[in-house]
XYZ file of C-alpha atoms in Angstrom:
435
model
C 49.420 16.933 140.605
C 50.174 14.903 137.387
C 47.117 14.977 135.225
C 46.487 11.371 134.628
C 44.792 11.112 137.766
C 42.727 14.612 137.806
C 39.695 15.795 136.617
C 38.592 19.087 135.098
C 36.230 20.340 138.211
C 38.507 19.993 140.672
C 41.647 20.695 138.665
C 39.888 24.049 137.434
C 39.207 25.237 141.466
C 42.806 24.734 142.508
C 43.857 26.663 139.428
C 45.739 29.985 139.819
C 42.615 32.358 137.556
C 40.192 30.484 140.052
C 42.396 31.437 143.634
C 42.810 35.098 142.043
C 38.638 35.428 141.369
C 38.727 34.648 145.043
C 40.881 36.775 146.427
C 39.479 39.353 144.503
C 35.607 38.816 145.467
C 36.969 38.652 149.153
C 38.909 42.226 148.706
C 35.363 43.681 147.050
C 32.969 42.660 149.330
C 35.440 43.644 152.537
C 35.643 46.997 150.527
C 32.194 47.504 150.234
C 31.636 46.775 154.281
C 34.461 48.940 154.975
C 33.013 51.735 152.413
C 28.953 50.691 154.386
C 31.391 51.609 157.625
C 32.124 54.783 156.067
C 36.128 53.857 156.177
C 36.314 53.861 152.549
C 34.623 56.423 149.796
C 31.572 54.541 148.028
C 33.001 55.599 145.033
C 35.339 53.768 145.178
C 34.733 50.143 146.264
C 31.573 50.678 142.724
C 34.598 51.064 141.153
C 36.884 48.340 142.010
C 33.818 46.410 141.076
C 33.284 47.973 137.886
C 36.796 47.261 136.422
C 37.946 44.387 138.867
C 34.525 42.460 138.349
C 34.533 41.789 134.657
C 38.596 42.014 134.094
C 40.850 38.984 133.284
C 44.024 38.563 135.806
C 47.290 38.534 134.053
C 48.946 35.767 135.627
C 52.066 36.237 133.782
C 52.521 39.838 135.398
C 51.192 39.002 138.848
C 54.188 36.124 138.593
C 56.818 38.692 137.518
C 55.818 40.956 139.801
C 55.967 38.625 142.394
C 59.482 37.986 141.441
C 60.336 41.435 142.531
C 58.508 41.853 145.309
C 58.752 38.335 146.885
C 54.963 38.303 148.118
C 51.546 36.786 146.299
C 49.225 38.976 147.992
C 51.134 42.568 147.686
C 52.225 41.516 143.439
C 47.933 40.216 142.840
C 47.167 43.821 144.952
C 50.156 45.681 142.780
C 48.313 44.338 139.212
C 45.509 44.655 140.931
C 46.159 48.395 140.957
C 47.411 48.518 137.600
C 43.728 47.526 136.588
C 41.602 49.446 139.205
C 43.719 52.445 139.143
C 44.434 55.020 142.082
C 40.664 53.909 144.043
C 42.712 50.697 144.649
C 44.687 52.316 147.433
C 41.256 51.702 149.307
C 41.662 48.020 149.490
C 43.048 45.621 151.476
C 42.214 48.301 154.156
C 43.261 46.719 158.242
C 43.640 43.383 156.271
C 46.277 41.669 156.814
C 47.460 38.656 153.550
C 46.178 35.675 155.858
C 42.822 36.875 155.723
C 43.105 36.513 152.276
C 45.576 33.303 151.992
C 43.267 31.397 154.939
C 39.782 32.168 153.892
C 40.569 31.869 149.910
C 41.889 27.993 151.183
C 38.231 27.854 153.079
C 36.258 28.559 150.605
C 38.672 25.869 147.554
C 38.401 23.263 150.254
C 34.824 23.906 150.587
C 34.068 23.994 147.393
C 36.099 20.938 147.068
C 34.024 19.423 150.023
C 31.091 19.985 147.371
C 33.062 17.812 144.629
C 33.182 15.382 147.066
C 29.939 14.717 148.136
C 29.097 15.042 144.395
C 31.680 11.589 143.965
C 30.024 9.810 146.430
C 26.647 10.214 146.034
C 27.507 8.098 142.548
C 29.640 5.809 144.527
C 26.674 5.014 146.685
C 24.158 4.838 144.419
C 26.175 2.712 142.161
C 27.103 0.214 145.473
C 22.766 0.288 146.360
C 21.957 -0.700 142.243
C 24.764 -3.582 143.070
C 23.920 -4.807 146.484
C 20.480 -5.712 145.052
C 21.295 -7.031 142.119
C 22.623 -9.779 144.383
C 21.397 -9.460 147.586
C 20.648 -13.191 148.026
C 23.548 -14.366 145.596
C 25.471 -16.633 147.310
C 29.282 -16.744 148.452
C 31.733 -17.814 150.933
C 32.629 -15.682 153.265
C 36.005 -15.525 154.426
C 38.056 -14.696 157.667
C 42.264 -15.230 157.634
C 41.401 -15.226 153.814
C 40.457 -18.953 154.893
C 36.110 -20.235 154.373
C 34.138 -19.432 157.154
C 30.574 -19.268 156.708
C 28.374 -17.986 154.063
C 27.904 -14.770 153.336
C 25.720 -13.110 149.819
C 28.088 -10.971 147.586
C 25.053 -8.253 147.908
C 26.310 -8.215 151.912
C 29.138 -7.384 150.745
C 28.584 -4.397 148.685
C 25.871 -3.690 151.726
C 28.781 -3.297 154.253
C 30.710 -1.204 151.259
C 27.736 1.285 151.076
C 26.923 1.537 155.083
C 31.138 2.575 155.049
C 30.770 5.003 152.737
C 27.407 6.472 154.122
C 29.677 7.118 157.724
C 32.567 8.667 155.316
C 30.145 10.792 153.446
C 28.120 11.943 157.106
C 32.055 12.444 158.064
C 32.778 15.005 155.192
C 29.697 16.723 155.296
C 30.808 17.510 158.983
C 34.817 18.386 157.740
C 33.039 20.837 155.184
C 31.362 22.793 157.650
C 34.498 22.660 159.867
C 36.366 24.204 157.578
C 34.025 26.403 156.350
C 34.795 29.297 158.395
C 36.490 33.214 157.428
C 38.969 34.974 159.138
C 38.955 38.619 158.197
C 40.879 40.182 162.344
C 43.914 41.703 160.309
C 47.342 41.196 162.043
C 47.153 38.908 165.034
C 44.049 38.531 164.747
C 42.766 41.365 166.877
C 40.546 43.921 164.523
C 42.943 46.519 165.625
C 42.158 48.153 162.603
C 38.951 46.803 160.677
C 35.829 46.139 162.176
C 34.357 42.524 162.764
C 31.430 43.419 161.291
C 33.561 43.262 157.724
C 34.638 39.697 158.425
C 30.911 38.575 159.074
C 29.946 40.355 155.726
C 32.757 38.707 154.229
C 31.848 35.655 155.923
C 28.415 35.637 154.617
C 28.679 36.870 150.910
C 31.296 34.091 150.371
C 29.001 31.480 152.041
C 31.574 30.324 155.331
C 31.246 30.730 158.904
C 33.142 33.145 161.417
C 36.340 31.716 162.901
C 35.621 32.920 166.052
C 39.294 33.732 167.562
C 41.440 33.355 165.026
C 46.015 34.461 166.081
C 46.662 35.597 162.567
C 45.190 32.409 161.065
C 42.955 30.309 160.623
C 43.408 27.474 163.303
C 45.066 24.674 161.750
C 43.580 21.658 163.528
C 40.260 22.625 161.120
C 42.490 21.496 158.124
C 43.936 18.696 160.694
C 40.793 16.946 160.572
C 39.556 18.376 157.106
C 42.839 16.014 156.088
C 41.941 13.475 158.345
C 38.728 12.689 156.771
C 39.995 12.356 153.569
C 42.566 9.706 154.499
C 39.812 8.109 156.186
C 37.795 8.108 152.393
C 40.958 7.058 151.072
C 41.097 3.661 153.058
C 37.891 3.265 152.161
C 38.427 3.198 148.706
C 41.300 0.758 149.467
C 39.409 -1.113 151.713
C 36.620 -2.002 148.649
C 39.360 -2.091 145.918
C 41.591 -4.626 147.809
C 38.192 -6.966 147.953
C 38.120 -6.514 144.660
C 41.297 -7.135 143.441
C 41.310 -10.720 146.377
C 38.415 -11.906 143.831
C 39.446 -11.556 141.065
C 42.609 -13.693 141.724
C 42.844 -16.795 139.409
C 42.627 -19.275 142.169
C 39.034 -17.112 143.269
C 37.988 -15.573 140.898
C 34.422 -14.091 141.641
C 34.570 -10.859 140.882
C 36.564 -9.129 138.340
C 37.239 -5.758 136.802
C 35.607 -4.663 133.475
C 38.206 -6.221 130.280
C 37.427 -3.705 127.523
C 37.657 -5.264 123.915
C 41.190 -4.172 123.029
C 42.613 -4.002 126.268
C 45.556 -5.860 127.434
C 46.989 -7.034 130.114
C 50.320 -7.269 129.841
C 53.110 -6.858 127.751
C 54.644 -10.382 127.767
C 51.522 -12.401 128.418
C 48.518 -11.944 126.059
C 46.067 -14.351 128.585
C 46.179 -11.996 131.311
C 43.398 -9.473 132.871
C 44.512 -8.242 135.427
C 42.830 -5.780 137.952
C 44.756 -2.518 137.526
C 41.925 -0.226 137.733
C 41.929 -1.598 141.721
C 45.433 -1.765 141.950
C 45.544 1.855 140.590
C 43.105 3.289 143.679
C 45.510 0.886 146.201
C 47.982 3.733 145.396
C 46.485 6.476 145.372
C 44.784 5.917 148.494
C 48.378 5.901 149.937
C 48.765 9.090 148.872
C 45.899 10.946 150.140
C 46.532 9.539 153.394
C 50.112 10.655 153.386
C 48.604 14.679 153.598
C 47.454 14.014 156.584
C 50.421 13.563 158.565
C 51.557 17.230 157.403
C 48.178 18.667 157.646
C 48.550 17.353 161.536
C 52.442 18.805 162.256
C 51.011 22.153 160.776
C 49.004 22.527 164.066
C 51.295 23.852 165.750
C 52.211 27.004 164.613
C 54.611 29.476 166.187
C 52.910 32.369 168.532
C 50.125 34.083 166.112
C 51.445 32.654 163.485
C 54.592 31.553 160.982
C 54.313 30.081 157.623
C 55.914 26.909 158.133
C 51.959 25.437 156.574
C 52.152 27.466 153.965
C 54.368 25.364 151.671
C 52.418 21.942 152.804
C 49.106 23.838 152.047
C 49.984 24.832 148.685
C 50.401 20.712 147.885
C 48.152 19.106 150.400
C 45.184 20.968 149.487
C 44.890 20.985 145.510
C 47.128 17.130 145.008
C 44.450 15.609 148.544
C 41.314 16.721 146.704
C 42.471 16.517 143.283
C 43.136 12.625 144.247
C 40.668 11.466 146.150
C 37.654 13.011 143.398
C 39.656 10.782 140.998
C 40.100 7.974 142.746
C 36.062 7.816 144.081
C 35.412 8.712 140.397
C 36.828 5.627 139.063
C 35.862 3.305 141.874
C 32.367 4.174 140.596
C 33.117 3.002 137.467
C 34.660 -0.107 138.528
C 31.332 -1.058 140.338
C 29.379 0.624 137.702
C 31.028 -2.164 135.582
C 31.754 -5.128 138.005
C 32.104 -8.565 135.967
C 30.063 -10.923 138.447
C 30.859 -14.969 138.358
C 27.835 -16.742 140.634
C 29.016 -19.671 139.133
C 32.275 -19.447 140.540
C 30.784 -18.361 143.718
C 28.936 -21.613 143.911
C 31.633 -23.769 143.088
C 33.950 -22.482 145.538
C 31.034 -22.398 148.596
C 30.896 -26.542 147.631
C 34.586 -26.611 147.502
C 34.567 -28.176 150.882
C 32.208 -29.784 151.377
C 29.949 -28.148 153.002
C 32.225 -27.212 156.166
C 30.817 -23.924 156.791
C 27.864 -25.869 158.372
C 29.997 -26.574 161.342
C 29.300 -24.046 163.963
C 25.643 -25.661 163.384
C 26.532 -29.038 164.084
C 28.157 -27.816 167.154
C 25.786 -25.671 168.298
C 23.318 -29.232 167.886
C 25.784 -31.328 169.874
C 25.701 -29.343 172.624
C 21.998 -28.579 172.874
C 22.112 -32.162 172.964
C 23.651 -32.554 175.985
C 27.217 -32.728 174.873
C 30.014 -30.094 176.918
C 31.125 -27.593 174.184
C 34.556 -29.157 174.401
C 33.288 -32.009 173.601
C 31.351 -31.428 170.613
C 33.730 -29.324 169.533
C 36.290 -32.131 169.083
C 33.766 -34.123 167.340
C 33.041 -31.916 165.000
C 36.492 -30.501 164.666
C 37.337 -34.545 164.103
C 35.128 -35.284 160.940
C 36.187 -31.550 159.553
C 39.803 -32.795 159.514
C 39.324 -35.787 157.199
C 37.822 -33.039 155.163
C 40.484 -30.825 154.994
C 42.936 -33.565 155.070
C 41.714 -36.338 152.631
C 39.020 -34.718 151.162
C 35.631 -36.919 152.957
C 32.317 -35.555 152.329
C 31.593 -33.909 155.840
C 27.989 -35.175 155.864
C 28.722 -38.627 155.283
C 31.684 -37.783 158.004
C 29.125 -36.580 160.241
C 26.509 -39.665 159.738
C 28.642 -42.307 160.292
C 30.013 -40.852 163.154
C 28.527 -43.019 166.388
C 29.352 -40.354 168.559
C 27.545 -37.454 166.591
C 25.198 -40.006 164.653
C 23.856 -41.426 167.994
C 23.063 -37.699 169.539
C 21.927 -35.837 165.876
C 19.488 -38.295 163.976
C 20.533 -38.227 159.931
C 17.448 -36.559 158.774
C 18.097 -33.413 161.192
C 22.155 -33.602 160.459
C 21.094 -32.821 156.609
C 19.018 -30.345 157.628
C 21.758 -28.072 158.639
C 23.612 -27.764 155.787
C 20.378 -25.807 154.214
C 22.177 -22.526 152.692
C 19.492 -20.339 153.746
C 19.924 -21.008 156.731
C 22.463 -18.532 156.878
C 20.766 -15.940 155.145
C 17.502 -15.373 156.937
C 18.186 -12.382 158.395
C 19.518 -10.949 154.813
C 16.755 -8.493 154.545
C 17.082 -7.131 158.228
C 20.583 -5.810 157.682
C 19.780 -4.522 154.096
C 17.029 -2.878 155.789
C 19.120 -1.385 158.235
C 21.680 -0.259 155.853
C 19.202 0.810 152.918
C 16.101 1.361 154.968
C 14.513 -0.919 152.396
C 14.632 -5.172 152.570
């Protein structure tokens, strides 16, 4: 991941230093249990913690060894032996490389989830604050990009809140599913290591045990995890796209914050572009792109192969780092979003009350006219507004087929904006637990 779209905490989680520290902890906890079971000397387990615990692993040295032996875990164990001394021969007893690699990936993805969940909490808080701020700010709802019926800007944000709340619940479930430990040895039979070691390491590392592994943790877990990240990214893009549309010059109902000294175009000094939300759209595409290879990793040969390994070295860091950045950026956009109620009202009034057409349609049907005929009457008058700019209410009043069924005073009452918002409190209570 390039530094431009990365934040320090998530980057540190995927650093070689963090990875090797987790490798050490897995090996050391496993050795502790092996010592308790009498498989290795207790003194050796103690020495491992004594010398390895405070050690700083030499990344360059490990890389140099790997260039020779062509095996990353062996390279680490060789370097660890240089630090520990003769007692290092008792490390990795009965274990295979995947026990370390897969369990480490589980730890990293679980910790990444915790960062992402904190990101989501901040985003939800920002959306909630702005939703209540604009709970009753009228704006036109659009279907197919065309004026439909009125909503409030608060309702738009309430919808986004509910969506990201679902995203959070999915990530909690995905974290639980991915946070598994496998210390089962070659082909997963525990032939050379007691299952108690796996249970001990799992507890120490904050994981659950994998009920049945082959030589690897089954990759359906990882596929589901990255699928959830992809869905969250899609929700990020959905809200970003809404903001981009609202910032269009012809709409101009909301706008990304434009700071003092900011430039929108190298050629046109007047430009204020939605660059942050455009960027979020692009980042969402990348997170979704990591989902497919995760799903293709599910089908491995027999008890294991390593076709998944190179993929995960990319997508583990990149997907989580990118989504972490995107969620933080979206939170900033929402927190500072410039909202223009006057422009919303101006757009709402643009079509002379056409958004009340359904209410008139229903009133005509209740007055005894068939739905088909009622639709024809309302549409006939609506087209006068669309095509000639006529006042919709005035047209209805002047239409004898309409006015003979609905008196002018009742027609006027049907153009009350508040009618459309009578259940806003109900929706807010459903979403936020309070109105």
